[in-house]
Amino acid sequence: MHTILGINGSTGKLLAEQLVKQNIAVRGVSRRPFPGNWEHVAADVMDAENLRKAVEGSEVVYLLIGLEYNTKVWQRDWVKVMQNTIDACAATGAKLVFIDNVYMYGWVQGVMTEQTPMNPTSEKGKVRRDVAQLLLTAMKSNILRGCIARSADFYGPDCSLSMITQTVFQNLAKGKTAQWLGNPDVVHSFTFTPDIAKALYILGTDIRADNQIWHLPTAANPLTGREIVEKVADYMGKKNKLMSMGQFMLSILGIFIPVLKEMKEMMYQFDNDYVFSSEKFENMFNMLPTSYEEGLKQTAAYYLNQEEKHQ
C-alpha cells in the first residue's frame, strides 16, 4: 500500500495513476473526499493521531500537500505538518517521500543542484529550510527511511496550481494577452508534472533513493518567458501577446489580489536566471525529462481544448 497525502493536488492524481499502472494499491488522503481508482481516507495532517491512523499499513507515504500561499500560515503550520508526518511514518514503518521546492536555496547565481547550500533570502524560504532540515535530521538519525524530491516551478495539463497556467496557457487560449511575472528575458526552469509522477514512483520504490535529496527530472536549457509565450501562442494558433508584471505592478495588484502580495519576496526568482539541474536523478535512474517543446505542446493542446469545450 502506498499512501498519498494530498491526493487532490496537482501531482497527486498523476502519481496515483502511475502507481496503479504498477499494480500498487493506493490510498489517497485529503480533508475532503476525492474519488478515483484508489481507497480514500479523509484526514487532517495537522492532527497527529488522525494522520497516524490514515497512513497505517503503508509501505510508502508521499507528502504532496500544499498549504495556503501565505507566509504566516506557512510559519504556523508547515513544521507541524512535517513533524506529524515523520512521527506517523516512524510509528508505522513507512518510507516518506517529500516533494519540495527550491525556496530554501535563496537566490542562486548559477545552476541549482542537490549540493546547493540552503541560504534562504525570503521568509517562505526560511520555513522550507526548517521543514527540510527536520526530515534530513530524522533520516540521518535512522528514525525513518525517506528522501526529499525537489522540483522547479511546475507546469502541465490539468495543473491549476502552476504559476503559468492562468497567466499564460489559459489567457492565450482565450485570445487574451499572456502575463509574465518578472523579467521575460531571463531563463526559467519548469518541471513537467507527468515527469514528476513517474519520478516519485521511482523514488518510492527504489532503495537507491533512500535518505538523499533528488532534483526531479527537468529539461536542461530552459527558455525565457518570452520564448515560452511565443511557443505556446504558436502551438495554439493564437496571437503572440505578452505583458510583463514587475515589482511596481505587483505592489498595485497586491492590494486587490492577496496572493500577488505574497509573491513580492519571491521576485528574485523571476528577475534573474532560474536554472535547475536534475543530472543526478537522470544519471542514477536513467530517466530523461520531457523536452520543453513537447511539454509545452501537450499543455497548450490541453488548455486550448478546455477553452473550446466551454465556448
C-alpha positions as CSV (number, residue, x, y, z in Angstrom):
1,M,0.0,0.0,0.0
2,H,1.3,3.4,-1.0
3,T,-0.4,6.4,0.6
4,I,-0.6,9.9,-1.0
5,L,-1.1,12.8,1.4
6,G,-2.6,15.5,-0.8
7,I,-4.1,13.2,-3.4
8,N,-6.2,16.2,-4.6
9,G,-3.1,18.3,-5.6
10,S,-1.5,18.9,-9.0
11,T,0.6,15.8,-8.9
12,G,-1.4,13.5,-6.5
13,K,-3.8,12.1,-9.1
14,L,-1.0,11.6,-11.6
15,L,1.1,9.8,-9.1
16,A,-1.9,7.6,-8.1
17,E,-2.4,6.7,-11.8
18,Q,1.3,5.8,-12.1
19,L,1.2,3.6,-9.0
20,V,-2.0,1.8,-10.2
21,K,-0.3,1.0,-13.5
22,Q,2.4,-0.8,-11.5
23,N,-0.3,-2.8,-9.6
24,I,0.4,-1.0,-6.4
25,A,-2.6,-0.4,-4.0
26,V,-3.1,3.3,-3.4
27,R,-4.7,5.2,-0.5
28,G,-5.5,8.8,-1.1
29,V,-5.7,11.2,1.8
30,S,-7.2,14.7,1.8
31,R,-9.5,16.6,4.1
32,R,-12.4,16.2,1.7
33,P,-13.5,13.3,-0.5
34,F,-11.5,12.9,-3.8
35,P,-12.9,9.9,-5.6
36,G,-10.8,7.9,-8.0
37,N,-9.2,4.5,-8.6
38,W,-7.9,4.3,-5.0
39,E,-9.0,3.9,-1.4
40,H,-9.8,7.3,0.0
41,V,-9.4,8.4,3.7
42,A,-10.4,11.8,5.0
43,A,-7.8,13.1,7.4
44,D,-6.2,16.4,8.6
45,V,-2.4,16.4,8.6
46,M,-2.5,18.9,11.5
47,D,-4.0,16.2,13.7
48,A,-1.1,13.8,14.6
49,E,-3.3,10.8,15.7
50,N,-5.6,11.3,12.8
51,L,-2.7,11.2,10.4
52,R,-1.1,8.1,12.0
53,K,-4.3,6.2,11.5
54,A,-4.5,7.4,7.9
55,V,-1.1,6.0,7.0
56,E,-1.3,2.8,9.0
57,G,-0.4,-0.2,6.9
58,S,1.5,1.9,4.3
59,E,4.8,0.8,2.8
60,V,5.5,4.3,1.4
61,V,3.9,7.7,2.2
62,Y,4.2,10.6,-0.3
63,L,3.8,14.1,1.3
64,L,2.4,16.2,-1.5
65,I,0.2,18.6,0.3
66,G,0.1,22.3,-0.3
67,L,-0.7,24.9,2.3
68,E,-2.3,28.3,1.6
69,Y,0.2,30.5,-0.1
70,N,0.6,32.8,2.9
71,T,3.8,33.4,5.0
72,K,2.0,33.4,8.3
73,V,0.2,30.2,7.5
74,W,3.5,28.6,6.5
75,Q,5.2,29.7,9.6
76,R,2.4,28.4,11.8
77,D,1.7,25.1,10.1
78,W,4.5,23.7,7.9
79,V,6.9,22.5,10.6
80,K,4.0,20.8,12.5
81,V,2.8,19.1,9.3
82,M,6.3,17.7,8.7
83,Q,6.8,16.6,12.3
84,N,3.4,14.9,12.3
85,T,4.2,13.1,9.1
86,I,7.7,12.0,10.3
87,D,6.1,10.7,13.6
88,A,3.4,8.8,11.7
89,C,5.8,7.2,9.3
90,A,8.2,6.3,12.1
91,A,5.4,4.7,14.1
92,T,4.1,2.7,11.1
93,G,7.4,1.8,9.5
94,A,6.6,3.6,6.2
95,K,9.1,5.3,3.9
96,L,8.5,9.0,3.4
97,V,8.9,10.8,0.1
98,F,8.5,14.5,0.4
99,I,8.0,16.8,-2.6
100,D,9.8,20.1,-2.0
101,N,10.5,23.3,-3.9
102,V,13.7,25.4,-4.1
103,Y,12.8,28.3,-1.9
104,M,15.4,27.2,0.7
105,Y,18.3,27.8,-1.7
106,G,17.5,31.5,-2.0
107,W,18.9,33.5,-4.9
108,V,21.4,31.2,-6.7
109,Q,23.7,32.7,-9.3
110,G,24.3,29.7,-11.4
111,V,22.8,26.2,-11.6
112,M,20.8,24.7,-8.7
113,T,21.9,21.2,-7.8
114,E,21.4,18.9,-4.8
115,Q,24.6,20.3,-3.4
116,T,23.5,23.9,-3.5
117,P,23.6,25.1,0.2
118,M,20.4,26.2,1.9
119,N,20.6,30.0,2.1
120,P,17.1,31.4,2.0
121,T,16.5,35.0,1.1
122,S,12.8,35.0,1.9
123,E,10.6,34.2,4.9
124,K,8.9,31.4,3.0
125,G,12.4,30.1,2.1
126,K,13.3,30.0,5.8
127,V,10.2,27.9,6.5
128,R,11.1,25.4,3.7
129,R,14.7,25.2,5.1
130,D,13.4,24.4,8.6
131,V,11.0,21.8,7.2
132,A,13.7,20.1,5.0
133,Q,16.1,20.1,8.0
134,L,13.6,18.3,10.1
135,L,13.4,15.4,7.6
136,L,17.1,15.4,6.9
137,T,17.8,15.1,10.6
138,A,15.2,12.3,11.1
139,M,16.7,10.3,8.2
140,K,20.3,10.8,9.4
141,S,19.2,9.6,12.9
142,N,17.6,6.5,11.3
143,I,14.2,7.5,12.7
144,L,12.8,6.6,9.3
145,R,13.7,5.9,5.6
146,G,12.9,8.7,3.2
147,C,14.0,11.2,0.6
148,I,13.4,14.7,-0.5
149,A,12.2,15.3,-4.1
150,R,12.7,18.8,-5.3
151,S,11.0,20.3,-8.3
152,A,11.4,23.6,-10.2
153,D,8.2,25.5,-10.8
154,F,5.9,23.1,-12.5
155,Y,3.5,23.1,-15.4
156,G,1.5,20.6,-17.4
157,P,-2.0,19.6,-18.5
158,D,-4.7,19.9,-15.8
159,C,-2.4,21.8,-13.5
160,S,-4.4,24.6,-12.0
161,L,-1.8,25.5,-9.3
162,S,1.0,26.2,-11.8
163,M,2.1,29.8,-11.9
164,I,1.8,30.0,-15.7
165,T,-1.5,28.1,-16.1
166,Q,-3.7,31.1,-15.7
167,T,-1.3,33.8,-16.8
168,V,0.0,32.1,-20.0
169,F,-1.9,29.0,-21.1
170,Q,-5.5,30.0,-20.1
171,N,-5.0,33.6,-21.2
172,L,-3.7,32.7,-24.6
173,A,-6.4,30.0,-25.1
174,K,-9.0,32.8,-24.5
175,G,-7.2,35.1,-27.0
176,K,-6.1,37.3,-24.2
177,T,-2.6,38.7,-23.5
178,A,-0.2,36.4,-21.7
179,Q,1.2,37.8,-18.5
180,W,4.7,37.0,-17.2
181,L,5.9,37.6,-13.7
182,G,9.2,39.5,-13.6
183,N,11.7,39.8,-16.4
184,P,10.5,37.9,-19.5
185,D,14.1,37.9,-20.9
186,V,15.7,35.7,-18.3
187,V,15.6,31.9,-18.4
188,H,13.4,29.9,-16.0
189,S,13.3,26.2,-15.5
190,F,10.0,24.4,-15.3
191,T,9.3,20.7,-14.4
192,F,6.6,18.8,-16.3
193,T,4.0,17.3,-14.0
194,P,3.8,13.9,-15.7
195,D,7.5,13.6,-15.2
196,I,7.1,14.4,-11.5
197,A,4.6,11.5,-11.1
198,K,7.0,9.0,-12.8
199,A,9.9,10.1,-10.8
200,L,8.1,10.0,-7.5
201,Y,7.1,6.3,-8.2
202,I,10.8,5.6,-8.8
203,L,11.9,7.3,-5.6
204,G,9.2,5.5,-3.6
205,T,10.2,2.0,-4.8
206,D,14.0,2.1,-5.4
207,I,16.1,1.7,-2.3
208,R,18.9,3.7,-4.0
209,A,16.8,6.8,-3.5
210,D,16.8,6.5,0.3
211,N,18.0,9.2,2.6
212,Q,19.0,11.6,-0.1
213,I,17.9,14.8,-1.9
214,W,16.9,14.4,-5.5
215,H,16.1,17.0,-8.1
216,L,13.2,15.7,-10.2
217,P,13.7,15.3,-14.0
218,T,13.6,18.8,-15.6
219,A,14.7,19.6,-19.1
220,A,18.0,21.4,-19.5
221,N,18.5,24.6,-21.4
222,P,15.5,26.4,-20.0
223,L,13.7,29.0,-22.1
224,T,13.0,32.7,-21.4
225,G,9.4,33.8,-20.5
226,R,9.2,35.5,-23.9
227,E,10.2,32.2,-25.7
228,I,7.7,30.2,-23.7
229,V,4.9,32.6,-24.6
230,E,5.9,32.6,-28.3
231,K,5.9,28.8,-28.5
232,V,2.5,28.4,-26.6
233,A,0.9,31.1,-28.8
234,D,2.2,29.3,-31.9
235,Y,1.0,25.8,-30.7
236,M,-2.4,27.3,-30.1
237,G,-2.6,29.3,-33.3
238,K,-3.1,32.5,-31.2
239,K,-1.5,36.0,-31.4
240,N,1.7,36.3,-29.5
241,K,0.8,39.0,-27.0
242,L,2.8,39.4,-23.8
243,M,2.7,41.8,-20.8
244,S,5.3,41.6,-18.0
245,M,4.4,42.2,-14.4
246,G,7.3,43.8,-12.4
247,Q,7.6,44.9,-8.8
248,F,5.6,48.1,-9.2
249,M,2.6,46.4,-10.9
250,L,2.8,43.6,-8.3
251,S,2.6,46.2,-5.5
252,I,-0.5,47.7,-7.0
253,L,-2.3,44.5,-7.9
254,G,-1.3,43.0,-4.5
255,I,-3.7,45.4,-2.8
256,F,-6.6,43.6,-4.5
257,I,-5.1,40.1,-5.0
258,P,-3.5,38.8,-1.8
259,V,-1.5,36.0,-3.5
260,L,0.3,38.6,-5.6
261,K,1.3,40.4,-2.5
262,E,2.7,37.2,-1.2
263,M,4.9,36.9,-4.4
264,K,6.8,40.1,-3.8
265,E,9.5,38.4,-1.6
266,M,10.0,35.7,-4.3
267,M,10.6,38.1,-7.2
268,Y,14.3,37.3,-7.2
269,Q,13.3,34.0,-8.9
270,F,11.7,35.9,-11.7
271,D,14.0,38.8,-12.2
272,N,17.1,36.6,-12.6
273,D,18.0,33.4,-14.4
274,Y,16.5,30.4,-12.6
275,V,18.3,27.2,-13.7
276,F,17.6,23.8,-12.2
277,S,19.6,20.7,-12.8
278,S,18.4,17.1,-12.5
279,E,21.5,15.4,-13.8
280,K,21.9,13.3,-10.6
281,F,18.4,11.8,-11.0
282,E,18.8,11.3,-14.7
283,N,22.1,9.5,-14.4
284,M,21.1,7.3,-11.5
285,F,17.7,6.2,-12.7
286,N,18.1,6.5,-16.5
287,M,15.1,8.8,-17.0
288,L,15.2,11.7,-19.4
289,P,12.8,14.6,-18.8
290,T,10.2,15.7,-21.3
291,S,11.6,18.4,-23.6
292,Y,10.1,21.9,-23.3
293,E,8.9,21.7,-26.8
294,E,6.9,18.5,-26.2
295,G,5.7,19.6,-22.7
296,L,4.5,23.0,-23.8
297,K,2.8,21.4,-26.9
298,Q,0.9,18.9,-24.7
299,T,-0.1,21.6,-22.2
300,A,-1.1,24.1,-24.9
301,A,-3.3,21.5,-26.5
302,Y,-5.0,20.6,-23.2
303,Y,-5.9,24.2,-22.3
304,L,-7.0,25.1,-25.8
305,N,-9.3,22.1,-25.8
306,Q,-10.7,23.1,-22.4
307,E,-11.4,26.6,-23.7
308,E,-13.2,25.2,-26.8
309,K,-15.3,23.0,-24.6
310,H,-16.6,26.0,-22.7
311,Q,-17.5,28.1,-25.7
